[in-house]
JSON list of C-alpha atoms in Angstrom, two decimals:
[
{"chain": "A", "resi": 18, "resn": "MET", "atom": "CA", "xyz": [54.19, -198.89, -48.95]},
{"chain": "A", "resi": 19, "resn": "GLU", "atom": "CA", "xyz": [57.68, -197.19, -49.76]},
{"chain": "A", "resi": 20, "resn": "GLU", "atom": "CA", "xyz": [57.57, -193.12, -51.38]},
{"chain": "A", "resi": 21, "resn": "THR", "atom": "CA", "xyz": [60.29, -192.68, -53.16]},
{"chain": "A", "resi": 22, "resn": "ILE", "atom": "CA", "xyz": [61.24, -189.48, -54.26]},
{"chain": "A", "resi": 23, "resn": "SER", "atom": "CA", "xyz": [62.23, -188.19, -57.77]},
{"chain": "A", "resi": 24, "resn": "LEU", "atom": "CA", "xyz": [65.09, -185.96, -58.94]},
{"chain": "A", "resi": 25, "resn": "LYS", "atom": "CA", "xyz": [62.90, -183.61, -60.24]},
{"chain": "A", "resi": 26, "resn": "GLU", "atom": "CA", "xyz": [60.97, -183.02, -56.65]},
{"chain": "A", "resi": 27, "resn": "LEU", "atom": "CA", "xyz": [63.92, -182.47, -55.32]},
{"chain": "A", "resi": 28, "resn": "PHE", "atom": "CA", "xyz": [64.21, -179.46, -57.61]},
{"chain": "A", "resi": 29, "resn": "GLN", "atom": "CA", "xyz": [61.24, -178.38, -57.10]},
{"chain": "A", "resi": 30, "resn": "THR", "atom": "CA", "xyz": [60.87, -178.51, -53.45]},
{"chain": "A", "resi": 31, "resn": "ILE", "atom": "CA", "xyz": [64.32, -176.00, -53.36]},
{"chain": "A", "resi": 32, "resn": "LYS", "atom": "CA", "xyz": [62.58, -174.28, -56.09]},
{"chain": "A", "resi": 33, "resn": "LYS", "atom": "CA", "xyz": [59.25, -173.72, -54.04]},
{"chain": "A", "resi": 34, "resn": "ARG", "atom": "CA", "xyz": [61.10, -172.65, -51.01]},
{"chain": "A", "resi": 35, "resn": "LEU", "atom": "CA", "xyz": [63.88, -171.07, -52.44]},
{"chain": "A", "resi": 36, "resn": "TRP", "atom": "CA", "xyz": [63.48, -167.85, -50.77]},
{"chain": "A", "resi": 37, "resn": "LEU", "atom": "CA", "xyz": [63.93, -169.14, -47.57]},
{"chain": "A", "resi": 38, "resn": "ILE", "atom": "CA", "xyz": [67.05, -170.82, -48.08]},
{"chain": "A", "resi": 39, "resn": "VAL", "atom": "CA", "xyz": [68.54, -167.41, -49.49]},
{"chain": "A", "resi": 40, "resn": "LEU", "atom": "CA", "xyz": [67.23, -165.60, -46.46]},
{"chain": "A", "resi": 41, "resn": "LEU", "atom": "CA", "xyz": [68.89, -168.43, -43.97]},
{"chain": "A", "resi": 42, "resn": "THR", "atom": "CA", "xyz": [72.07, -168.11, -46.62]},
{"chain": "A", "resi": 43, "resn": "VAL", "atom": "CA", "xyz": [72.18, -164.57, -46.35]},
{"chain": "A", "resi": 44, "resn": "LEU", "atom": "CA", "xyz": [71.61, -164.37, -42.48]},
{"chain": "A", "resi": 45, "resn": "ALA", "atom": "CA", "xyz": [74.30, -166.37, -41.51]},
{"chain": "A", "resi": 46, "resn": "THR", "atom": "CA", "xyz": [76.88, -165.03, -43.45]},
{"chain": "A", "resi": 47, "resn": "THR", "atom": "CA", "xyz": [75.73, -161.24, -42.50]},
{"chain": "A", "resi": 48, "resn": "ALA", "atom": "CA", "xyz": [76.04, -161.90, -38.77]},
{"chain": "A", "resi": 49, "resn": "SER", "atom": "CA", "xyz": [79.17, -164.14, -39.37]},
{"chain": "A", "resi": 50, "resn": "GLY", "atom": "CA", "xyz": [80.60, -161.08, -40.53]},
{"chain": "A", "resi": 51, "resn": "VAL", "atom": "CA", "xyz": [79.09, -158.38, -38.62]},
{"chain": "A", "resi": 52, "resn": "VAL", "atom": "CA", "xyz": [80.88, -160.91, -35.33]},
{"chain": "A", "resi": 53, "resn": "SER", "atom": "CA", "xyz": [83.60, -161.29, -36.79]},
{"chain": "A", "resi": 54, "resn": "TYR", "atom": "CA", "xyz": [84.50, -157.11, -37.86]},
{"chain": "A", "resi": 55, "resn": "PHE", "atom": "CA", "xyz": [82.84, -155.76, -34.99]},
{"chain": "A", "resi": 56, "resn": "LEU", "atom": "CA", "xyz": [82.41, -157.65, -32.52]},
{"chain": "A", "resi": 57, "resn": "LEU", "atom": "CA", "xyz": [85.47, -159.91, -31.84]},
{"chain": "A", "resi": 58, "resn": "THR", "atom": "CA", "xyz": [89.04, -158.40, -30.69]},
{"chain": "A", "resi": 59, "resn": "PRO", "atom": "CA", "xyz": [91.92, -159.00, -33.18]},
{"chain": "A", "resi": 60, "resn": "ILE", "atom": "CA", "xyz": [94.36, -161.38, -31.69]},
{"chain": "A", "resi": 61, "resn": "TYR", "atom": "CA", "xyz": [97.88, -160.91, -32.61]},
{"chain": "A", "resi": 62, "resn": "GLN", "atom": "CA", "xyz": [100.84, -163.00, -32.47]},
{"chain": "A", "resi": 63, "resn": "SER", "atom": "CA", "xyz": [104.94, -163.12, -31.95]},
{"chain": "A", "resi": 64, "resn": "SER", "atom": "CA", "xyz": [107.62, -165.20, -31.35]},
{"chain": "A", "resi": 65, "resn": "THR", "atom": "CA", "xyz": [110.97, -165.68, -30.73]},
{"chain": "A", "resi": 66, "resn": "GLN", "atom": "CA", "xyz": [113.15, -168.62, -30.75]},
{"chain": "A", "resi": 67, "resn": "LEU", "atom": "CA", "xyz": [116.11, -169.99, -27.98]},
{"chain": "A", "resi": 68, "resn": "LEU", "atom": "CA", "xyz": [118.61, -172.46, -28.40]},
{"chain": "A", "resi": 69, "resn": "VAL", "atom": "CA", "xyz": [119.28, -174.32, -25.42]},
{"chain": "A", "resi": 70, "resn": "ASN", "atom": "CA", "xyz": [122.69, -176.32, -24.22]},
{"chain": "A", "resi": 71, "resn": "GLN", "atom": "CA", "xyz": [123.74, -177.83, -21.64]},
{"chain": "A", "resi": 72, "resn": "ALA", "atom": "CA", "xyz": [126.53, -175.31, -19.01]},
{"chain": "A", "resi": 73, "resn": "LYS", "atom": "CA", "xyz": [129.67, -174.33, -20.93]},
{"chain": "A", "resi": 74, "resn": "SER", "atom": "CA", "xyz": [132.63, -176.74, -20.65]},
{"chain": "A", "resi": 75, "resn": "GLU", "atom": "CA", "xyz": [136.38, -176.92, -22.28]},
{"chain": "A", "resi": 76, "resn": "GLN", "atom": "CA", "xyz": [135.16, -178.76, -24.90]},
{"chain": "A", "resi": 77, "resn": "THR", "atom": "CA", "xyz": [134.81, -176.92, -28.80]},
{"chain": "A", "resi": 78, "resn": "GLN", "atom": "CA", "xyz": [132.12, -179.92, -29.35]},
{"chain": "A", "resi": 79, "resn": "PHE", "atom": "CA", "xyz": [129.36, -181.18, -28.13]},
{"chain": "A", "resi": 80, "resn": "THR", "atom": "CA", "xyz": [128.62, -185.26, -28.13]},
{"chain": "A", "resi": 81, "resn": "SER", "atom": "CA", "xyz": [125.95, -187.00, -29.40]},
{"chain": "A", "resi": 82, "resn": "ALA", "atom": "CA", "xyz": [125.83, -187.82, -25.40]},
{"chain": "A", "resi": 83, "resn": "ASP", "atom": "CA", "xyz": [124.83, -184.23, -24.41]},
{"chain": "A", "resi": 84, "resn": "ILE", "atom": "CA", "xyz": [123.14, -183.78, -27.76]},
{"chain": "A", "resi": 85, "resn": "GLN", "atom": "CA", "xyz": [120.45, -186.54, -26.42]},
{"chain": "A", "resi": 86, "resn": "THR", "atom": "CA", "xyz": [120.97, -185.08, -22.56]},
{"chain": "A", "resi": 87, "resn": "ASN", "atom": "CA", "xyz": [119.47, -182.48, -23.88]},
{"chain": "A", "resi": 88, "resn": "LEU", "atom": "CA", "xyz": [116.88, -182.92, -26.12]},
{"chain": "A", "resi": 89, "resn": "GLN", "atom": "CA", "xyz": [115.43, -184.79, -23.20]},
{"chain": "A", "resi": 90, "resn": "LEU", "atom": "CA", "xyz": [115.41, -181.59, -21.24]},
{"chain": "A", "resi": 91, "resn": "MET", "atom": "CA", "xyz": [113.16, -179.56, -23.85]},
{"chain": "A", "resi": 92, "resn": "ASN", "atom": "CA", "xyz": [110.03, -180.61, -21.52]},
{"chain": "A", "resi": 93, "resn": "THR", "atom": "CA", "xyz": [111.46, -179.07, -18.63]},
{"chain": "A", "resi": 94, "resn": "TYR", "atom": "CA", "xyz": [112.59, -176.02, -20.26]},
{"chain": "A", "resi": 95, "resn": "ASN", "atom": "CA", "xyz": [108.84, -176.08, -21.57]},
{"chain": "A", "resi": 96, "resn": "VAL", "atom": "CA", "xyz": [107.43, -176.25, -17.79]},
{"chain": "A", "resi": 97, "resn": "ILE", "atom": "CA", "xyz": [110.25, -173.79, -16.28]},
{"chain": "A", "resi": 98, "resn": "ILE", "atom": "CA", "xyz": [109.57, -171.35, -19.23]},
{"chain": "A", "resi": 99, "resn": "LYS", "atom": "CA", "xyz": [105.67, -170.75, -17.75]},
{"chain": "A", "resi": 100, "resn": "SER", "atom": "CA", "xyz": [106.41, -171.62, -14.25]},
{"chain": "A", "resi": 101, "resn": "PRO", "atom": "CA", "xyz": [105.65, -169.12, -11.27]},
{"chain": "A", "resi": 102, "resn": "ALA", "atom": "CA", "xyz": [109.93, -168.81, -11.21]},
{"chain": "A", "resi": 103, "resn": "ILE", "atom": "CA", "xyz": [109.58, -167.23, -14.36]},
{"chain": "A", "resi": 104, "resn": "LEU", "atom": "CA", "xyz": [106.75, -165.37, -15.24]},
{"chain": "A", "resi": 105, "resn": "ASP", "atom": "CA", "xyz": [106.57, -163.78, -11.83]},
{"chain": "A", "resi": 106, "resn": "LYS", "atom": "CA", "xyz": [110.08, -162.04, -13.24]},
{"chain": "A", "resi": 107, "resn": "VAL", "atom": "CA", "xyz": [108.54, -161.55, -16.62]},
{"chain": "A", "resi": 108, "resn": "SER", "atom": "CA", "xyz": [105.49, -159.55, -14.99]},
{"chain": "A", "resi": 109, "resn": "ASP", "atom": "CA", "xyz": [108.05, -157.60, -12.95]},
{"chain": "A", "resi": 110, "resn": "ASN", "atom": "CA", "xyz": [110.25, -156.42, -16.15]},
{"chain": "A", "resi": 111, "resn": "LEU", "atom": "CA", "xyz": [106.89, -155.42, -17.56]},
{"chain": "A", "resi": 112, "resn": "ASP", "atom": "CA", "xyz": [106.36, -153.07, -14.64]},
{"chain": "A", "resi": 113, "resn": "GLY", "atom": "CA", "xyz": [103.27, -155.07, -13.78]},
{"chain": "A", "resi": 114, "resn": "LYS", "atom": "CA", "xyz": [101.25, -154.35, -17.29]},
{"chain": "A", "resi": 115, "resn": "VAL", "atom": "CA", "xyz": [100.26, -158.20, -17.18]},
{"chain": "A", "resi": 116, "resn": "THR", "atom": "CA", "xyz": [100.24, -160.52, -14.63]},
{"chain": "A", "resi": 117, "resn": "ALA", "atom": "CA", "xyz": [101.86, -164.04, -14.06]},
{"chain": "A", "resi": 118, "resn": "GLY", "atom": "CA", "xyz": [99.03, -165.51, -14.57]},
{"chain": "A", "resi": 119, "resn": "GLN", "atom": "CA", "xyz": [97.55, -163.36, -17.47]},
{"chain": "A", "resi": 120, "resn": "LEU", "atom": "CA", "xyz": [101.21, -164.51, -18.81]},
{"chain": "A", "resi": 121, "resn": "ASN", "atom": "CA", "xyz": [100.58, -168.00, -18.27]},
{"chain": "A", "resi": 122, "resn": "GLY", "atom": "CA", "xyz": [97.64, -167.94, -20.76]},
{"chain": "A", "resi": 123, "resn": "MET", "atom": "CA", "xyz": [98.90, -166.07, -23.53]},
{"chain": "A", "resi": 124, "resn": "ILE", "atom": "CA", "xyz": [102.43, -168.16, -23.95]},
{"chain": "A", "resi": 125, "resn": "THR", "atom": "CA", "xyz": [102.98, -170.80, -25.35]},
{"chain": "A", "resi": 126, "resn": "VAL", "atom": "CA", "xyz": [105.77, -172.95, -25.72]},
{"chain": "A", "resi": 127, "resn": "GLU", "atom": "CA", "xyz": [106.85, -175.20, -27.91]},
{"chain": "A", "resi": 128, "resn": "SER", "atom": "CA", "xyz": [109.57, -177.51, -29.58]},
{"chain": "A", "resi": 129, "resn": "ALA", "atom": "CA", "xyz": [110.30, -179.09, -32.46]},
{"chain": "A", "resi": 130, "resn": "ASN", "atom": "CA", "xyz": [111.04, -183.01, -32.48]},
{"chain": "A", "resi": 131, "resn": "ASN", "atom": "CA", "xyz": [114.72, -184.08, -32.17]},
{"chain": "A", "resi": 132, "resn": "SER", "atom": "CA", "xyz": [115.28, -180.34, -31.74]},
{"chain": "A", "resi": 133, "resn": "GLN", "atom": "CA", "xyz": [117.06, -177.96, -28.85]},
{"chain": "A", "resi": 134, "resn": "VAL", "atom": "CA", "xyz": [115.13, -175.14, -29.96]},
{"chain": "A", "resi": 135, "resn": "LEU", "atom": "CA", "xyz": [112.35, -173.31, -27.95]},
{"chain": "A", "resi": 136, "resn": "ASP", "atom": "CA", "xyz": [109.14, -171.16, -29.75]},
{"chain": "A", "resi": 137, "resn": "ILE", "atom": "CA", "xyz": [107.89, -168.61, -27.59]},
{"chain": "A", "resi": 138, "resn": "THR", "atom": "CA", "xyz": [104.62, -167.56, -28.78]},
{"chain": "A", "resi": 139, "resn": "VAL", "atom": "CA", "xyz": [102.79, -164.73, -27.39]},
{"chain": "A", "resi": 140, "resn": "GLN", "atom": "CA", "xyz": [99.00, -163.58, -28.40]},
{"chain": "A", "resi": 141, "resn": "SER", "atom": "CA", "xyz": [97.60, -160.22, -26.90]},
{"chain": "A", "resi": 142, "resn": "ALA", "atom": "CA", "xyz": [95.90, -157.94, -28.48]},
{"chain": "A", "resi": 143, "resn": "ASP", "atom": "CA", "xyz": [98.18, -155.74, -28.46]},
{"chain": "A", "resi": 144, "resn": "PRO", "atom": "CA", "xyz": [100.81, -156.61, -31.63]},
{"chain": "A", "resi": 145, "resn": "ILE", "atom": "CA", "xyz": [103.59, -154.13, -29.53]},
{"chain": "A", "resi": 146, "resn": "MET", "atom": "CA", "xyz": [103.15, -156.33, -26.27]},
{"chain": "A", "resi": 147, "resn": "ALA", "atom": "CA", "xyz": [103.02, -159.38, -27.66]},
{"chain": "A", "resi": 148, "resn": "ALA", "atom": "CA", "xyz": [106.57, -158.97, -29.30]},
{"chain": "A", "resi": 149, "resn": "THR", "atom": "CA", "xyz": [107.81, -157.26, -25.84]},
{"chain": "A", "resi": 150, "resn": "ILE", "atom": "CA", "xyz": [106.09, -159.84, -24.04]},
{"chain": "A", "resi": 151, "resn": "ALA", "atom": "CA", "xyz": [107.94, -162.65, -25.94]},
{"chain": "A", "resi": 152, "resn": "ASN", "atom": "CA", "xyz": [111.35, -160.92, -25.84]},
{"chain": "A", "resi": 153, "resn": "VAL", "atom": "CA", "xyz": [111.53, -160.50, -22.29]},
{"chain": "A", "resi": 154, "resn": "THR", "atom": "CA", "xyz": [110.73, -163.42, -21.72]},
{"chain": "A", "resi": 155, "resn": "ALA", "atom": "CA", "xyz": [113.30, -165.15, -23.36]},
{"chain": "A", "resi": 156, "resn": "GLN", "atom": "CA", "xyz": [115.79, -162.68, -21.75]},
{"chain": "A", "resi": 157, "resn": "THR", "atom": "CA", "xyz": [114.26, -163.65, -18.60]},
{"chain": "A", "resi": 158, "resn": "PHE", "atom": "CA", "xyz": [114.58, -167.32, -18.76]},
{"chain": "A", "resi": 159, "resn": "GLN", "atom": "CA", "xyz": [117.98, -166.90, -20.17]},
{"chain": "A", "resi": 160, "resn": "SER", "atom": "CA", "xyz": [119.45, -164.99, -17.03]},
{"chain": "A", "resi": 161, "resn": "GLU", "atom": "CA", "xyz": [117.47, -167.61, -14.70]},
{"chain": "A", "resi": 162, "resn": "VAL", "atom": "CA", "xyz": [117.79, -171.08, -16.02]},
{"chain": "A", "resi": 163, "resn": "VAL", "atom": "CA", "xyz": [121.15, -170.63, -14.35]},
{"chain": "A", "resi": 164, "resn": "ASN", "atom": "CA", "xyz": [120.28, -170.24, -10.97]},
{"chain": "A", "resi": 165, "resn": "ILE", "atom": "CA", "xyz": [117.45, -172.74, -12.11]},
{"chain": "A", "resi": 166, "resn": "MET", "atom": "CA", "xyz": [119.09, -175.77, -13.56]},
{"chain": "A", "resi": 167, "resn": "ASN", "atom": "CA", "xyz": [123.34, -174.54, -14.28]},
{"chain": "A", "resi": 168, "resn": "VAL", "atom": "CA", "xyz": [122.37, -174.04, -17.77]},
{"chain": "A", "resi": 169, "resn": "ASP", "atom": "CA", "xyz": [124.80, -171.13, -19.30]},
{"chain": "A", "resi": 170, "resn": "ASN", "atom": "CA", "xyz": [124.58, -172.00, -22.50]},
{"chain": "A", "resi": 171, "resn": "VAL", "atom": "CA", "xyz": [120.76, -170.36, -23.75]},
{"chain": "A", "resi": 172, "resn": "SER", "atom": "CA", "xyz": [121.29, -168.00, -27.33]},
{"chain": "A", "resi": 173, "resn": "ILE", "atom": "CA", "xyz": [118.33, -165.69, -28.88]},
{"chain": "A", "resi": 174, "resn": "LEU", "atom": "CA", "xyz": [118.23, -167.29, -32.14]},
{"chain": "A", "resi": 175, "resn": "SER", "atom": "CA", "xyz": [115.49, -164.64, -33.48]},
{"chain": "A", "resi": 176, "resn": "GLY", "atom": "CA", "xyz": [113.45, -161.78, -31.63]},
{"chain": "A", "resi": 177, "resn": "ALA", "atom": "CA", "xyz": [110.26, -160.98, -31.56]},
{"chain": "A", "resi": 178, "resn": "GLN", "atom": "CA", "xyz": [109.55, -157.89, -33.95]},
{"chain": "A", "resi": 179, "resn": "VAL", "atom": "CA", "xyz": [106.94, -156.08, -34.90]},
{"chain": "A", "resi": 180, "resn": "GLY", "atom": "CA", "xyz": [106.08, -155.07, -38.96]},
{"chain": "A", "resi": 181, "resn": "GLU", "atom": "CA", "xyz": [104.32, -151.97, -39.78]},
{"chain": "A", "resi": 182, "resn": "ASN", "atom": "CA", "xyz": [101.29, -153.39, -40.99]},
{"chain": "A", "resi": 183, "resn": "PRO", "atom": "CA", "xyz": [101.00, -156.50, -38.57]},
{"chain": "A", "resi": 184, "resn": "SER", "atom": "CA", "xyz": [97.56, -158.56, -39.04]},
{"chain": "A", "resi": 185, "resn": "PRO", "atom": "CA", "xyz": [95.85, -160.20, -36.82]},
{"chain": "A", "resi": 186, "resn": "ILE", "atom": "CA", "xyz": [95.90, -164.46, -36.49]},
{"chain": "A", "resi": 187, "resn": "LYS", "atom": "CA", "xyz": [92.24, -164.36, -35.91]},
{"chain": "A", "resi": 188, "resn": "PRO", "atom": "CA", "xyz": [89.30, -163.63, -36.31]},
{"chain": "A", "resi": 189, "resn": "GLN", "atom": "CA", "xyz": [89.51, -164.05, -39.94]},
{"chain": "A", "resi": 190, "resn": "PRO", "atom": "CA", "xyz": [86.42, -162.52, -41.06]},
{"chain": "A", "resi": 191, "resn": "VAL", "atom": "CA", "xyz": [87.09, -164.07, -45.29]},
{"chain": "A", "resi": 192, "resn": "LEU", "atom": "CA", "xyz": [87.22, -167.89, -43.47]},
{"chain": "A", "resi": 193, "resn": "ASN", "atom": "CA", "xyz": [83.80, -167.54, -40.93]},
{"chain": "A", "resi": 194, "resn": "MET", "atom": "CA", "xyz": [81.58, -166.11, -43.39]},
{"chain": "A", "resi": 195, "resn": "ALA", "atom": "CA", "xyz": [82.92, -169.01, -46.18]},
{"chain": "A", "resi": 196, "resn": "ILE", "atom": "CA", "xyz": [82.02, -170.75, -42.80]},
{"chain": "A", "resi": 197, "resn": "ALA", "atom": "CA", "xyz": [79.02, -169.26, -41.98]},
{"chain": "A", "resi": 198, "resn": "PHE", "atom": "CA", "xyz": [77.62, -169.31, -45.99]},
{"chain": "A", "resi": 199, "resn": "VAL", "atom": "CA", "xyz": [77.80, -173.45, -46.21]},
{"chain": "A", "resi": 200, "resn": "VAL", "atom": "CA", "xyz": [76.61, -173.81, -42.90]},
{"chain": "A", "resi": 201, "resn": "GLY", "atom": "CA", "xyz": [73.48, -171.47, -43.59]},
{"chain": "A", "resi": 202, "resn": "LEU", "atom": "CA", "xyz": [73.15, -172.85, -47.08]},
{"chain": "A", "resi": 203, "resn": "MET", "atom": "CA", "xyz": [72.80, -176.19, -45.31]},
{"chain": "A", "resi": 204, "resn": "ALA", "atom": "CA", "xyz": [70.53, -174.98, -42.37]},
{"chain": "A", "resi": 205, "resn": "GLY", "atom": "CA", "xyz": [68.45, -173.49, -45.79]},
{"chain": "A", "resi": 206, "resn": "VAL", "atom": "CA", "xyz": [68.17, -176.80, -47.64]},
{"chain": "A", "resi": 207, "resn": "GLY", "atom": "CA", "xyz": [67.93, -179.00, -44.60]},
{"chain": "A", "resi": 208, "resn": "LEU", "atom": "CA", "xyz": [64.70, -176.79, -43.49]},
{"chain": "A", "resi": 209, "resn": "ALA", "atom": "CA", "xyz": [63.02, -176.62, -46.84]},
{"chain": "A", "resi": 210, "resn": "PHE", "atom": "CA", "xyz": [63.08, -180.46, -47.15]},
{"chain": "A", "resi": 211, "resn": "LEU", "atom": "CA", "xyz": [61.49, -180.61, -43.38]},
{"chain": "A", "resi": 212, "resn": "LEU", "atom": "CA", "xyz": [58.92, -178.22, -43.82]},
{"chain": "A", "resi": 213, "resn": "GLU", "atom": "CA", "xyz": [58.17, -180.16, -47.37]},
{"chain": "A", "resi": 214, "resn": "PHE", "atom": "CA", "xyz": [58.20, -183.47, -45.58]},
{"chain": "A", "resi": 215, "resn": "LEU", "atom": "CA", "xyz": [55.96, -182.23, -42.82]},
{"chain": "A", "resi": 216, "resn": "ASP", "atom": "CA", "xyz": [53.42, -180.39, -45.28]},
{"chain": "A", "resi": 217, "resn": "ASN", "atom": "CA", "xyz": [50.18, -182.68, -45.59]},
{"chain": "A", "resi": 218, "resn": "THR", "atom": "CA", "xyz": [48.61, -180.20, -47.75]},
{"chain": "A", "resi": 219, "resn": "VAL", "atom": "CA", "xyz": [46.65, -182.42, -50.68]},
{"chain": "A", "resi": 220, "resn": "ARG", "atom": "CA", "xyz": [47.18, -180.02, -54.18]},
{"chain": "A", "resi": 221, "resn": "ASN", "atom": "CA", "xyz": [46.74, -182.11, -56.95]},
{"chain": "A", "resi": 222, "resn": "GLU", "atom": "CA", "xyz": [46.12, -185.58, -58.68]},
{"chain": "A", "resi": 223, "resn": "GLN", "atom": "CA", "xyz": [49.58, -186.87, -57.86]},
{"chain": "A", "resi": 224, "resn": "ASP", "atom": "CA", "xyz": [49.08, -185.77, -53.71]},
{"chain": "A", "resi": 225, "resn": "VAL", "atom": "CA", "xyz": [45.81, -188.11, -53.76]},
{"chain": "A", "resi": 226, "resn": "GLU", "atom": "CA", "xyz": [47.50, -191.18, -55.64]},
{"chain": "A", "resi": 227, "resn": "LYS", "atom": "CA", "xyz": [50.58, -190.48, -53.26]},
{"chain": "A", "resi": 228, "resn": "LEU", "atom": "CA", "xyz": [48.48, -190.48, -49.80]},
{"chain": "A", "resi": 229, "resn": "LEU", "atom": "CA", "xyz": [45.78, -193.01, -50.83]},
{"chain": "A", "resi": 230, "resn": "GLY", "atom": "CA", "xyz": [47.53, -195.30, -53.02]},
{"chain": "A", "resi": 231, "resn": "LEU", "atom": "CA", "xyz": [44.86, -195.49, -55.49]},
{"chain": "A", "resi": 232, "resn": "PRO", "atom": "CA", "xyz": [44.56, -194.26, -59.29]},
{"chain": "A", "resi": 233, "resn": "VAL", "atom": "CA", "xyz": [42.50, -190.80, -59.70]},
{"chain": "A", "resi": 234, "resn": "LEU", "atom": "CA", "xyz": [39.17, -192.15, -61.87]},
{"chain": "A", "resi": 235, "resn": "GLY", "atom": "CA", "xyz": [38.04, -187.92, -62.19]},
{"chain": "A", "resi": 236, "resn": "SER", "atom": "CA", "xyz": [38.42, -184.79, -61.38]},
{"chain": "A", "resi": 237, "resn": "ILE", "atom": "CA", "xyz": [36.36, -182.32, -60.43]},
{"chain": "A", "resi": 238, "resn": "THR", "atom": "CA", "xyz": [37.13, -178.12, -62.23]},
{"chain": "A", "resi": 239, "resn": "VAL", "atom": "CA", "xyz": [36.81, -175.40, -60.02]},
{"chain": "A", "resi": 240, "resn": "ILE", "atom": "CA", "xyz": [34.28, -172.66, -60.85]},
{"chain": "A", "resi": 241, "resn": "GLU", "atom": "CA", "xyz": [34.99, -169.36, -59.62]},
{"chain": "A", "resi": 242, "resn": "ASP", "atom": "CA", "xyz": [31.60, -167.64, -58.42]},
{"chain": "A", "resi": 243, "resn": "LYS", "atom": "CA", "xyz": [32.05, -165.04, -60.86]},
{"chain": "A", "resi": 244, "resn": "ASP", "atom": "CA", "xyz": [32.02, -167.69, -62.93]},
{"chain": "A", "resi": 245, "resn": "ILE", "atom": "CA", "xyz": [29.16, -169.17, -62.46]},
{"chain": "A", "resi": 246, "resn": "GLN", "atom": "CA", "xyz": [27.29, -165.42, -62.73]},
{"chain": "A", "resi": 247, "resn": "GLU", "atom": "CA", "xyz": [28.74, -165.09, -65.98]},
{"chain": "A", "resi": 248, "resn": "ALA", "atom": "CA", "xyz": [27.19, -168.11, -67.17]},
{"chain": "A", "resi": 249, "resn": "ILE", "atom": "CA", "xyz": [24.00, -167.20, -65.69]},
{"chain": "A", "resi": 250, "resn": "ARG", "atom": "CA", "xyz": [24.04, -163.88, -66.83]},
{"chain": "A", "resi": 251, "resn": "GLN", "atom": "CA", "xyz": [24.92, -165.49, -70.58]},
{"chain": "A", "resi": 252, "resn": "GLN", "atom": "CA", "xyz": [21.82, -168.01, -70.43]},
{"chain": "A", "resi": 253, "resn": "ARG", "atom": "CA", "xyz": [19.58, -165.36, -69.35]},
{"chain": "A", "resi": 254, "resn": "GLN", "atom": "CA", "xyz": [20.28, -163.24, -72.52]},
{"chain": "A", "resi": 255, "resn": "MET", "atom": "CA", "xyz": [20.28, -166.43, -74.73]},
{"chain": "A", "resi": 256, "resn": "LYS", "atom": "CA", "xyz": [16.26, -167.34, -73.64]},
{"chain": "A", "resi": 257, "resn": "ALA", "atom": "CA", "xyz": [15.65, -163.60, -74.03]},
{"chain": "A", "resi": 258, "resn": "ARG", "atom": "CA", "xyz": [16.86, -163.52, -77.95]},
{"chain": "A", "resi": 259, "resn": "THR", "atom": "CA", "xyz": [15.07, -167.02, -77.74]},
{"chain": "A", "resi": 260, "resn": "ARG", "atom": "CA", "xyz": [12.01, -165.39, -76.82]},
{"chain": "A", "resi": 261, "resn": "GLY", "atom": "CA", "xyz": [12.14, -162.51, -78.63]},
{"chain": "A", "resi": 262, "resn": "GLU", "atom": "CA", "xyz": [12.62, -164.50, -82.10]},
{"chain": "A", "resi": 263, "resn": "THR", "atom": "CA", "xyz": [9.81, -166.38, -81.23]},
{"chain": "A", "resi": 264, "resn": "VAL", "atom": "CA", "xyz": [7.42, -163.50, -80.76]},
{"chain": "A", "resi": 265, "resn": "GLY", "atom": "CA", "xyz": [8.73, -162.28, -84.41]},
{"chain": "A", "resi": 266, "resn": "SER", "atom": "CA", "xyz": [7.73, -165.26, -85.71]}
]
């Protein structure tokens, strides 16, 4: 026999275990806020842009073939920037404050499609250090790529700068708490329905009909002990009054 659940029963289940849903939602949101604000280290990001062309020549203009060659070399430049040949010198220029291995994990190099512009992005817990690394990396590449690939036409389009009140890119506490709120709410609702599904307690006539698949012919009212004692007391009083009336007549 297939069981169907009405919309009314769904709302009754939610209402019945609303405390559980609210508790899980509040706990998840609070935990996310505590972790985001107090436990996770803020990470700042800074970027610089480079324009890379082939070696300078007497030509005042670049041909389409030159531009196409430059575009094909962009991935090569990406690899060179994160190579030990560059990062070791960047580390030296930073007085060894950051190792080449650490720099490799902090630096991201990207180039847009059909563009000769390189974006060097650095993430660090220190916003000033992030900007410094980005600028030093760009300057080091600009000076060293001449020896590596005979490219002496690298221009720094924009250097990395630090604002007065830099904002971290992560964590994002508000977003994290919003996600935790939704997850906690869904978990609470899911757990409420799971507990309701596993609860086989028979509470009323409707539960009996669902369990046995048979109609209920009658029900026995539950009488409390105090009600029984009160009924006995009233019956004794009535008998006593009846005897008194009989004797008097």
